[in-house]
Amino acid sequence: MIDKQIRERIIALVHQEVVPAIGCTEPMAVALCTAKATELLGCEPEKIEVLLSANILKNAMGVGIPGTGMVGLPIAIALGALIGKSAYQLEVLKDLTPEALERGKQYVAEGHIDIRLKKHITEKLYIEIRCTAAGRSQTAIIAGSHTHFIEDPSQLSNTSCTYADNDIQLNLRLVYDFATTAPLDEIRFIMEARTYNMNAAREAIKGNYGHNLGKTIDRPLAKGIFGNSIFSHIISRTASACDARMGGAMIAVMSNSGSGNQGICATNPVCVYAKENENTEEELIRALMLSHLTAIYIKQSLGKLSALCGCVVASIGSSCGITYLMGGQYEQICRSVKNMIANLTGMICDGAKPACSLKITSGVSTAVLSALLSMEGKCVSSAEGIVDDDVDRSIKNLTSIGADGMGVTDDMVLSIMTSKSC
């Protein structure tokens, strides 16, 4: 068994990175920063100046804001100033009422908010809010991770490692050994992810959110194509949770590494498979921990935000969890990771939006396929593409492409998104 001190550090890391969030984490982080600046100012701002990194701007442009029926940053910023509480972290807007929403709409219409791109910074996750009233101003800055406040931009050099609060360096063997041998009582808390994220899937059934992809897969036509199978249920429950979240449902999900969709993708496929395969509760707990911790490990080198779709990362985690539930051990899980990397590398992130459910479906479908191939002894070889014999090197190849190689792609995606007439 892993040394207790190492286990405690890993558990602290999971607690840090797997947390509840209402709505898309990028606009919620902007609302959180606005709430903090407003609290420092001590009164309602007359003007709010917003400077954002390109990746924050990209991820916040087209997503529904929970409980508002509206899309994008202005209403999130207005509500952050009017009713947001920084103590709530990424649930900053959970006190929203119909009256507050009307005030927020009026605040936006009155033109108090100025949103711009922050130029000449390398940090991909950067939010700067300056609130002004009666000739006084206060500024709040978030950088490096979605809830990490810094005093001024000169501290950016200290945020390059987005896991600065816990510098334990993971590898897949350590992730596997921890998830499969840690005392159950130490890791049982990961079941909260099931409670949150499967509830989000159920919430989607009650309304019409996003593109209704989850509901569509449950309808007779889709059943004729996919069948009434574990596979179709995995896709449906995962896509449904994303539909609700991206469509603006006022529900919390358990996020992973700053992303609610990553949290959903690391959770729901594992939970559905475990239920329908009649795995034990212990097996589910260990599979969920394996899935979430694998995603955290990959994000350590990829970064919180990148040009690579986060569903790729989280789907690798869920493939590991499903492989474990199939009876796979470390060797089979390594195969699943390599199979995933051979398939999904290069899927771009073009912002948070209802259509993310389509990308999640692609990722989850590949997760199941990769696990099945692995359990049959099949694995993409090092002679093919970017896959290496060493699984950790394969992961590093993936994250190098996402963090460095796709930089120009990221710039082009943002340029296309910001130049559209609609």
CSV table of C-alpha atoms in Angstrom, one decimal:
chain,number,residue,atom,x,y,z
A,1,MET,CA,0.0,0.0,0.0
A,2,ILE,CA,1.1,3.6,-0.7
A,3,ASP,CA,2.7,5.4,2.2
A,4,LYS,CA,0.1,7.3,4.3
A,5,GLN,CA,1.8,10.7,3.7
A,6,ILE,CA,1.6,10.2,-0.1
A,7,ARG,CA,-2.0,9.1,0.2
A,8,GLU,CA,-2.9,12.2,2.2
A,9,ARG,CA,-1.3,14.5,-0.5
A,10,ILE,CA,-3.1,12.7,-3.3
A,11,ILE,CA,-6.4,13.0,-1.4
A,12,ALA,CA,-5.8,16.7,-0.8
A,13,LEU,CA,-5.2,17.1,-4.5
A,14,VAL,CA,-8.4,15.4,-5.4
A,15,HIS,CA,-10.3,17.5,-2.9
A,16,GLN,CA,-8.7,20.6,-4.5
A,17,GLU,CA,-9.6,19.6,-8.1
A,18,VAL,CA,-13.0,17.8,-7.8
A,19,VAL,CA,-15.4,20.4,-6.5
A,20,PRO,CA,-19.0,21.5,-7.1
A,21,ALA,CA,-19.8,24.2,-9.6
A,22,ILE,CA,-23.0,25.7,-11.0
A,23,GLY,CA,-22.8,26.4,-14.7
A,24,CYS,CA,-19.8,26.6,-17.0
A,25,THR,CA,-16.7,27.3,-14.9
A,26,GLU,CA,-15.3,30.1,-17.0
A,27,PRO,CA,-18.2,32.5,-16.7
A,28,MET,CA,-18.6,31.4,-13.1
A,29,ALA,CA,-15.0,32.3,-12.5
A,30,VAL,CA,-15.6,35.7,-14.0
A,31,ALA,CA,-18.7,36.2,-11.8
A,32,LEU,CA,-16.6,35.1,-8.8
A,33,CYS,CA,-13.9,37.6,-9.6
A,34,THR,CA,-16.6,40.3,-10.1
A,35,ALA,CA,-18.1,39.4,-6.7
A,36,LYS,CA,-14.7,39.7,-5.0
A,37,ALA,CA,-14.0,43.1,-6.6
A,38,THR,CA,-17.5,44.4,-5.6
A,39,GLU,CA,-17.0,43.2,-2.0
A,40,LEU,CA,-13.7,45.1,-1.9
A,41,LEU,CA,-15.4,48.2,-3.3
A,42,GLY,CA,-18.1,47.9,-0.7
A,43,CYS,CA,-21.0,49.0,-2.9
A,44,GLU,CA,-22.7,48.4,-6.2
A,45,PRO,CA,-20.3,49.3,-9.0
A,46,GLU,CA,-21.2,52.1,-11.4
A,47,LYS,CA,-18.7,50.6,-14.0
A,48,ILE,CA,-17.1,47.2,-14.4
A,49,GLU,CA,-14.0,46.8,-16.6
A,50,VAL,CA,-13.3,43.2,-17.5
A,51,LEU,CA,-10.0,42.0,-19.0
A,52,LEU,CA,-9.8,38.4,-20.0
A,53,SER,CA,-7.3,35.9,-21.5
A,54,ALA,CA,-8.3,34.6,-24.9
A,55,ASN,CA,-9.1,31.1,-23.5
A,56,ILE,CA,-11.5,32.5,-20.9
A,57,LEU,CA,-13.2,34.7,-23.5
A,58,LYS,CA,-13.5,31.7,-25.9
A,59,ASN,CA,-15.0,29.4,-23.2
A,60,ALA,CA,-17.5,32.0,-21.9
A,61,MET,CA,-19.0,33.4,-25.1
A,62,GLY,CA,-21.6,30.9,-26.1
A,63,VAL,CA,-22.7,29.1,-22.9
A,64,GLY,CA,-25.9,29.4,-21.0
A,65,ILE,CA,-25.8,31.1,-17.6
A,66,PRO,CA,-27.8,29.0,-15.0
A,67,GLY,CA,-31.2,30.2,-14.1
A,68,THR,CA,-31.2,33.2,-16.5
A,69,GLY,CA,-32.2,31.8,-19.9
A,70,MET,CA,-29.3,34.0,-21.3
A,71,VAL,CA,-26.0,33.3,-22.9
A,72,GLY,CA,-22.6,34.8,-22.3
A,73,LEU,CA,-20.6,37.0,-20.0
A,74,PRO,CA,-22.6,40.2,-19.5
A,75,ILE,CA,-25.3,38.7,-17.4
A,76,ALA,CA,-22.9,36.6,-15.4
A,77,ILE,CA,-20.8,39.7,-14.6
A,78,ALA,CA,-23.9,41.7,-13.7
A,79,LEU,CA,-25.2,39.1,-11.3
A,80,GLY,CA,-21.7,38.6,-9.8
A,81,ALA,CA,-21.8,42.3,-8.9
A,82,LEU,CA,-25.4,42.3,-7.7
A,83,ILE,CA,-25.9,39.1,-5.8
A,84,GLY,CA,-22.6,37.1,-6.0
A,85,LYS,CA,-20.7,36.0,-2.9
A,86,SER,CA,-17.1,35.1,-3.3
A,87,ALA,CA,-17.3,32.7,-0.3
A,88,TYR,CA,-19.4,30.4,-2.6
A,89,GLN,CA,-16.5,29.9,-5.0
A,90,LEU,CA,-17.8,28.4,-8.2
A,91,GLU,CA,-21.4,28.3,-6.9
A,92,VAL,CA,-21.1,32.1,-6.7
A,93,LEU,CA,-24.6,32.7,-8.2
A,94,LYS,CA,-26.6,30.2,-6.2
A,95,ASP,CA,-28.6,32.9,-4.5
A,96,LEU,CA,-30.2,34.0,-7.8
A,97,THR,CA,-33.8,35.0,-7.6
A,98,PRO,CA,-36.2,36.2,-10.3
A,99,GLU,CA,-36.0,39.7,-8.9
A,100,ALA,CA,-32.2,39.6,-9.0
A,101,LEU,CA,-32.3,38.4,-12.6
A,102,GLU,CA,-34.4,41.4,-13.6
A,103,ARG,CA,-32.0,43.7,-11.9
A,104,GLY,CA,-29.2,42.0,-13.7
A,105,LYS,CA,-30.8,42.4,-17.1
A,106,GLN,CA,-31.4,46.1,-16.4
A,107,TYR,CA,-27.8,46.5,-15.3
A,108,VAL,CA,-26.5,45.0,-18.6
A,109,ALA,CA,-28.9,47.2,-20.6
A,110,GLU,CA,-27.6,50.3,-18.9
A,111,GLY,CA,-24.1,49.7,-20.3
A,112,HIS,CA,-22.1,49.5,-17.1
A,113,ILE,CA,-19.9,46.6,-18.3
A,114,ASP,CA,-16.9,46.8,-20.6
A,115,ILE,CA,-15.4,43.5,-21.7
A,116,ARG,CA,-12.0,43.3,-23.5
A,117,LEU,CA,-9.2,40.9,-24.3
A,118,LYS,CA,-6.2,41.1,-22.0
A,119,LYS,CA,-3.2,41.5,-24.3
A,120,HIS,CA,0.4,40.5,-23.9
A,121,ILE,CA,0.0,37.7,-21.3
A,122,THR,CA,0.9,34.1,-21.6
A,123,GLU,CA,-1.3,32.8,-18.8
A,124,LYS,CA,-4.3,31.0,-20.5
A,125,LEU,CA,-6.5,31.4,-17.4
A,126,TYR,CA,-6.6,35.1,-16.5
A,127,ILE,CA,-9.4,37.3,-15.3
A,128,GLU,CA,-9.1,40.9,-14.2
A,129,ILE,CA,-12.1,42.9,-12.9
A,130,ARG,CA,-12.0,46.6,-12.0
A,131,CYS,CA,-15.1,47.9,-10.2
A,132,THR,CA,-15.6,51.7,-9.9
A,133,ALA,CA,-18.1,53.8,-7.9
A,134,ALA,CA,-18.1,57.3,-6.6
A,135,GLY,CA,-14.5,57.9,-7.8
A,136,ARG,CA,-13.2,54.8,-6.0
A,137,SER,CA,-11.9,51.6,-7.7
A,138,GLN,CA,-11.1,48.1,-6.6
A,139,THR,CA,-9.5,45.3,-8.6
A,140,ALA,CA,-9.6,41.6,-8.3
A,141,ILE,CA,-7.5,39.1,-10.3
A,142,ILE,CA,-7.9,35.3,-10.8
A,143,ALA,CA,-5.1,33.5,-12.6
A,144,GLY,CA,-3.8,29.9,-12.9
A,145,SER,CA,-6.9,28.2,-11.7
A,146,HIS,CA,-10.6,29.1,-11.6
A,147,THR,CA,-10.6,30.2,-7.9
A,148,HIS,CA,-7.0,31.3,-7.4
A,149,PHE,CA,-6.8,35.0,-6.6
A,150,ILE,CA,-3.6,37.0,-6.9
A,151,GLU,CA,-2.7,40.5,-5.8
A,152,ASP,CA,-1.3,41.8,-9.1
A,153,PRO,CA,-0.2,40.6,-12.6
A,154,SER,CA,3.4,40.6,-11.5
A,155,GLN,CA,2.6,37.4,-9.6
A,156,LEU,CA,1.8,35.6,-12.9
A,157,SER,CA,5.2,33.9,-13.0
A,158,ASN,CA,4.2,32.1,-9.8
A,159,THR,CA,1.0,30.6,-11.4
A,160,SER,CA,2.5,28.8,-14.3
A,161,CYS,CA,2.0,25.6,-12.3
A,162,THR,CA,-1.7,25.4,-11.8
A,163,TYR,CA,-1.3,22.9,-9.0
A,164,ALA,CA,1.0,25.1,-7.0
A,165,ASP,CA,-0.9,24.4,-3.8
A,166,ASN,CA,-0.1,20.7,-4.1
A,167,ASP,CA,3.0,19.9,-6.1
A,168,ILE,CA,2.8,16.0,-6.0
A,169,GLN,CA,3.7,14.7,-9.4
A,170,LEU,CA,1.6,11.8,-10.5
A,171,ASN,CA,2.2,9.0,-13.0
A,172,LEU,CA,-0.2,6.4,-14.1
A,173,ARG,CA,1.2,3.6,-11.9
A,174,LEU,CA,0.8,5.8,-8.8
A,175,VAL,CA,-2.7,6.7,-9.9
A,176,TYR,CA,-3.6,3.1,-10.4
A,177,ASP,CA,-2.0,1.9,-7.1
A,178,PHE,CA,-3.7,4.6,-5.1
A,179,ALA,CA,-7.1,4.1,-6.6
A,180,THR,CA,-7.0,0.3,-6.1
A,181,THR,CA,-5.3,0.0,-2.7
A,182,ALA,CA,-6.2,3.1,-0.6
A,183,PRO,CA,-8.4,2.3,2.4
A,184,LEU,CA,-12.0,2.6,1.2
A,185,ASP,CA,-13.0,5.1,3.9
A,186,GLU,CA,-10.3,7.5,2.7
A,187,ILE,CA,-11.7,7.7,-0.8
A,188,ARG,CA,-15.4,7.1,-0.3
A,189,PHE,CA,-16.0,10.9,-0.7
A,190,ILE,CA,-15.6,10.5,-4.5
A,191,MET,CA,-19.1,9.1,-4.5
A,192,GLU,CA,-20.3,12.7,-4.2
A,193,ALA,CA,-19.4,13.0,-7.9
A,194,ARG,CA,-22.0,10.4,-8.6
A,195,THR,CA,-24.7,12.2,-6.6
A,196,TYR,CA,-24.1,15.5,-8.3
A,197,ASN,CA,-23.5,14.4,-11.9
A,198,MET,CA,-26.1,11.6,-12.2
A,199,ASN,CA,-28.6,14.1,-10.7
A,200,ALA,CA,-27.7,16.5,-13.5
A,201,ALA,CA,-28.6,13.7,-16.0
A,202,ARG,CA,-32.0,13.3,-14.4
A,203,GLU,CA,-32.6,17.0,-14.4
A,204,ALA,CA,-32.2,17.1,-18.1
A,205,ILE,CA,-35.2,14.8,-18.6
A,206,LYS,CA,-37.4,17.4,-16.9
A,207,GLY,CA,-36.8,20.2,-19.4
A,208,ASN,CA,-35.4,21.0,-22.8
A,209,TYR,CA,-31.8,21.9,-22.4
A,210,GLY,CA,-29.2,22.6,-25.1
A,211,HIS,CA,-29.6,20.2,-28.1
A,212,ASN,CA,-31.4,17.5,-26.1
A,213,LEU,CA,-28.8,15.0,-27.2
A,214,GLY,CA,-29.3,12.8,-24.2
A,215,LYS,CA,-33.1,12.7,-24.7
A,216,THR,CA,-32.6,12.0,-28.4
A,217,ILE,CA,-30.5,8.9,-27.8
A,218,ASP,CA,-33.3,7.6,-25.5
A,219,ARG,CA,-36.0,8.0,-28.2
A,220,PRO,CA,-37.2,5.1,-30.4
A,221,LEU,CA,-35.4,6.1,-33.6
A,222,ALA,CA,-32.0,6.2,-31.7
A,223,LYS,CA,-32.8,2.9,-29.9
A,224,GLY,CA,-33.2,1.4,-33.4
A,225,ILE,CA,-29.7,2.5,-34.2
A,226,PHE,CA,-27.9,2.1,-30.8
A,227,GLY,CA,-30.1,-0.4,-29.2
A,228,ASN,CA,-31.3,-0.4,-25.6
A,229,SER,CA,-27.8,-1.3,-24.3
A,230,ILE,CA,-25.2,-0.3,-21.7
A,231,PHE,CA,-23.5,1.6,-24.4
A,232,SER,CA,-26.5,3.7,-25.3
A,233,HIS,CA,-27.3,4.3,-21.6
A,234,ILE,CA,-23.7,5.5,-21.0
A,235,ILE,CA,-23.9,8.0,-23.9
A,236,SER,CA,-27.4,9.2,-22.9
A,237,ARG,CA,-26.7,9.8,-19.2
A,238,THR,CA,-23.5,11.6,-19.9
A,239,ALA,CA,-24.8,13.7,-22.8
A,240,SER,CA,-27.9,14.6,-20.7
A,241,ALA,CA,-25.9,16.0,-17.8
A,242,CYS,CA,-23.9,18.1,-20.3
A,243,ASP,CA,-27.2,19.3,-22.0
A,244,ALA,CA,-28.5,20.5,-18.6
A,245,ARG,CA,-25.3,22.2,-17.6
A,246,MET,CA,-24.5,23.9,-20.9
A,247,GLY,CA,-28.2,24.8,-21.4
A,248,GLY,CA,-28.3,26.9,-18.2
A,249,ALA,CA,-30.0,24.6,-15.7
A,250,MET,CA,-29.7,25.9,-12.1
A,251,ILE,CA,-27.9,22.8,-10.9
A,252,ALA,CA,-24.5,22.0,-9.5
A,253,VAL,CA,-22.2,19.4,-11.0
A,254,MET,CA,-19.0,18.0,-9.6
A,255,SER,CA,-16.2,19.4,-11.7
A,256,ASN,CA,-12.7,18.1,-12.4
A,257,SER,CA,-9.7,20.3,-12.8
A,258,GLY,CA,-11.9,23.4,-13.2
A,259,SER,CA,-14.3,21.9,-15.8
A,260,GLY,CA,-17.8,20.7,-15.1
A,261,ASN,CA,-18.0,18.8,-18.4
A,262,GLN,CA,-14.7,17.0,-17.5
A,263,GLY,CA,-16.3,16.1,-14.2
A,264,ILE,CA,-19.4,14.7,-15.9
A,265,CYS,CA,-17.4,12.8,-18.4
A,266,ALA,CA,-15.1,11.3,-15.7
A,267,THR,CA,-18.2,10.3,-13.6
A,268,ASN,CA,-21.3,9.3,-15.5
A,269,PRO,CA,-19.9,6.6,-17.9
A,270,VAL,CA,-18.3,4.8,-14.9
A,271,CYS,CA,-21.5,5.0,-12.8
A,272,VAL,CA,-23.8,3.7,-15.6
A,273,TYR,CA,-21.5,0.8,-16.4
A,274,ALA,CA,-21.0,-0.1,-12.8
A,275,LYS,CA,-24.8,-0.2,-12.2
A,276,GLU,CA,-25.7,-2.2,-15.3
A,277,ASN,CA,-22.7,-4.6,-14.9
A,278,GLU,CA,-23.7,-5.1,-11.2
A,279,ASN,CA,-20.3,-4.1,-9.8
A,280,THR,CA,-19.9,-3.7,-6.1
A,281,GLU,CA,-19.9,-0.4,-4.3
A,282,GLU,CA,-16.2,-0.8,-3.6
A,283,GLU,CA,-15.5,-1.4,-7.3
A,284,LEU,CA,-17.4,1.7,-8.2
A,285,ILE,CA,-15.6,3.9,-5.6
A,286,ARG,CA,-12.2,2.7,-6.9
A,287,ALA,CA,-13.2,3.1,-10.5
A,288,LEU,CA,-14.4,6.6,-9.9
A,289,MET,CA,-11.2,7.5,-8.1
A,290,LEU,CA,-9.2,6.0,-11.0
A,291,SER,CA,-11.1,8.0,-13.5
A,292,HIS,CA,-11.0,11.3,-11.8
A,293,LEU,CA,-7.4,11.0,-10.7
A,294,THR,CA,-6.3,10.0,-14.2
A,295,ALA,CA,-7.9,13.2,-15.6
A,296,ILE,CA,-6.2,15.3,-12.9
A,297,TYR,CA,-2.8,13.6,-13.8
A,298,ILE,CA,-3.2,14.4,-17.5
A,299,LYS,CA,-4.2,18.0,-16.7
A,300,GLN,CA,-1.0,18.5,-14.6
A,301,SER,CA,1.0,18.8,-17.8
A,302,LEU,CA,-1.8,20.0,-20.2
A,303,GLY,CA,-2.9,22.9,-18.0
A,304,LYS,CA,-6.4,24.1,-16.9
A,305,LEU,CA,-7.3,25.5,-20.3
A,306,SER,CA,-5.9,24.6,-23.7
A,307,ALA,CA,-6.6,24.2,-27.4
A,308,LEU,CA,-7.4,20.5,-26.7
A,309,CYS,CA,-11.0,19.6,-25.8
A,310,GLY,CA,-11.2,18.6,-22.1
A,311,CYS,CA,-13.5,15.8,-23.0
A,312,VAL,CA,-10.5,14.0,-24.4
A,313,VAL,CA,-8.8,14.1,-21.0
A,314,ALA,CA,-11.9,13.1,-19.0
A,315,SER,CA,-12.8,10.3,-21.5
A,316,ILE,CA,-9.4,8.8,-21.0
A,317,GLY,CA,-10.2,8.7,-17.3
A,318,SER,CA,-13.5,7.1,-17.8
A,319,SER,CA,-12.0,4.5,-20.1
A,320,CYS,CA,-9.6,3.6,-17.3
A,321,GLY,CA,-12.5,3.3,-14.8
A,322,ILE,CA,-14.6,1.2,-17.2
A,323,THR,CA,-11.6,-1.1,-17.9
A,324,TYR,CA,-11.2,-1.6,-14.1
A,325,LEU,CA,-14.9,-2.4,-13.8
A,326,MET,CA,-14.5,-5.0,-16.6
A,327,GLY,CA,-11.9,-6.7,-14.5
A,328,GLY,CA,-8.8,-5.1,-16.0
A,329,GLN,CA,-5.6,-4.4,-14.1
A,330,TYR,CA,-2.7,-2.1,-14.7
A,331,GLU,CA,-1.7,-3.7,-18.0
A,332,GLN,CA,-5.1,-3.4,-19.5
A,333,ILE,CA,-5.6,0.1,-18.3
A,334,CYS,CA,-2.4,1.2,-20.0
A,335,ARG,CA,-3.7,-0.3,-23.2
A,336,SER,CA,-7.0,1.7,-22.8
A,337,VAL,CA,-5.0,4.9,-22.4
A,338,LYS,CA,-3.0,4.3,-25.5
A,339,ASN,CA,-6.0,3.4,-27.5
A,340,MET,CA,-7.7,6.6,-26.5
A,341,ILE,CA,-4.7,8.7,-27.3
A,342,ALA,CA,-4.4,7.1,-30.8
A,343,ASN,CA,-8.0,8.1,-31.5
A,344,LEU,CA,-9.0,11.4,-29.9
A,345,THR,CA,-5.8,13.5,-30.0
A,346,GLY,CA,-6.4,16.8,-31.8
A,347,MET,CA,-10.1,17.4,-31.0
A,348,ILE,CA,-10.2,21.2,-30.7
A,349,CYS,CA,-11.8,23.2,-27.9
A,350,ASP,CA,-14.0,25.9,-29.6
A,351,GLY,CA,-15.5,27.2,-26.4
A,352,ALA,CA,-18.1,26.0,-23.9
A,353,LYS,CA,-21.5,25.7,-25.5
A,354,PRO,CA,-24.5,23.3,-25.8
A,355,ALA,CA,-22.8,21.4,-28.6
A,356,CYS,CA,-20.2,20.2,-26.1
A,357,SER,CA,-22.6,17.3,-25.5
A,358,LEU,CA,-21.7,16.1,-29.0
A,359,LYS,CA,-18.0,16.1,-28.2
A,360,ILE,CA,-18.6,14.4,-24.9
A,361,THR,CA,-20.5,11.7,-26.8
A,362,SER,CA,-17.6,11.2,-29.1
A,363,GLY,CA,-15.2,10.9,-26.2
A,364,VAL,CA,-17.4,8.5,-24.2
A,365,SER,CA,-18.0,6.3,-27.2
A,366,THR,CA,-14.3,6.0,-27.7
A,367,ALA,CA,-13.8,5.3,-24.0
A,368,VAL,CA,-16.0,2.2,-24.1
A,369,LEU,CA,-14.5,1.0,-27.4
A,370,SER,CA,-10.9,1.5,-26.0
A,371,ALA,CA,-11.8,-0.5,-22.9
A,372,LEU,CA,-13.3,-3.3,-24.9
A,373,LEU,CA,-10.2,-3.5,-27.2
A,374,SER,CA,-7.9,-3.5,-24.2
A,375,MET,CA,-9.7,-6.4,-22.5
A,376,GLU,CA,-9.4,-8.3,-25.8
A,377,GLY,CA,-5.6,-7.8,-25.6
A,378,LYS,CA,-5.6,-5.2,-28.4
A,379,CYS,CA,-3.5,-2.0,-28.2
A,380,VAL,CA,-2.2,0.5,-30.6
A,381,SER,CA,1.5,0.0,-30.9
A,382,SER,CA,4.4,2.4,-30.7
A,383,ALA,CA,4.8,2.0,-34.5
A,384,GLU,CA,1.6,4.0,-34.9
A,385,GLY,CA,1.3,7.7,-34.6
A,386,ILE,CA,2.1,9.4,-31.3
A,387,VAL,CA,1.7,6.4,-29.1
A,388,ASP,CA,4.8,5.3,-27.2
A,389,ASP,CA,5.6,2.0,-25.5
A,390,ASP,CA,5.7,3.9,-22.2
A,391,VAL,CA,2.2,4.9,-21.2
A,392,ASP,CA,3.3,8.1,-19.4
A,393,ARG,CA,5.3,9.1,-22.4
A,394,SER,CA,2.2,8.6,-24.5
A,395,ILE,CA,0.3,10.9,-22.2
A,396,LYS,CA,3.1,13.5,-22.4
A,397,ASN,CA,2.9,13.4,-26.2
A,398,LEU,CA,-0.8,14.1,-26.0
A,399,THR,CA,-0.4,17.0,-23.6
A,400,SER,CA,2.5,18.5,-25.6
A,401,ILE,CA,0.3,18.6,-28.7
A,402,GLY,CA,-2.5,20.2,-26.7
A,403,ALA,CA,-0.5,22.7,-24.7
A,404,ASP,CA,2.1,23.7,-27.3
A,405,GLY,CA,1.5,22.3,-30.7
A,406,MET,CA,-2.1,23.5,-31.0
A,407,GLY,CA,-1.4,27.2,-30.1
A,408,VAL,CA,-1.9,28.5,-33.6
A,409,THR,CA,-5.1,26.5,-33.8
A,410,ASP,CA,-6.3,28.1,-30.6
A,411,ASP,CA,-5.7,31.6,-32.0
A,412,MET,CA,-7.5,30.8,-35.2
A,413,VAL,CA,-10.5,29.4,-33.3
A,414,LEU,CA,-10.8,32.5,-31.3
A,415,SER,CA,-10.5,34.7,-34.4
A,416,ILE,CA,-13.2,32.8,-36.1
A,417,MET,CA,-15.5,32.9,-33.1
A,418,THR,CA,-15.1,36.7,-32.5
A,419,SER,CA,-15.4,37.6,-36.1
A,420,LYS,CA,-18.8,35.9,-36.8
A,421,SER,CA,-21.6,38.3,-37.6
A,422,CYS,CA,-24.2,36.3,-35.6
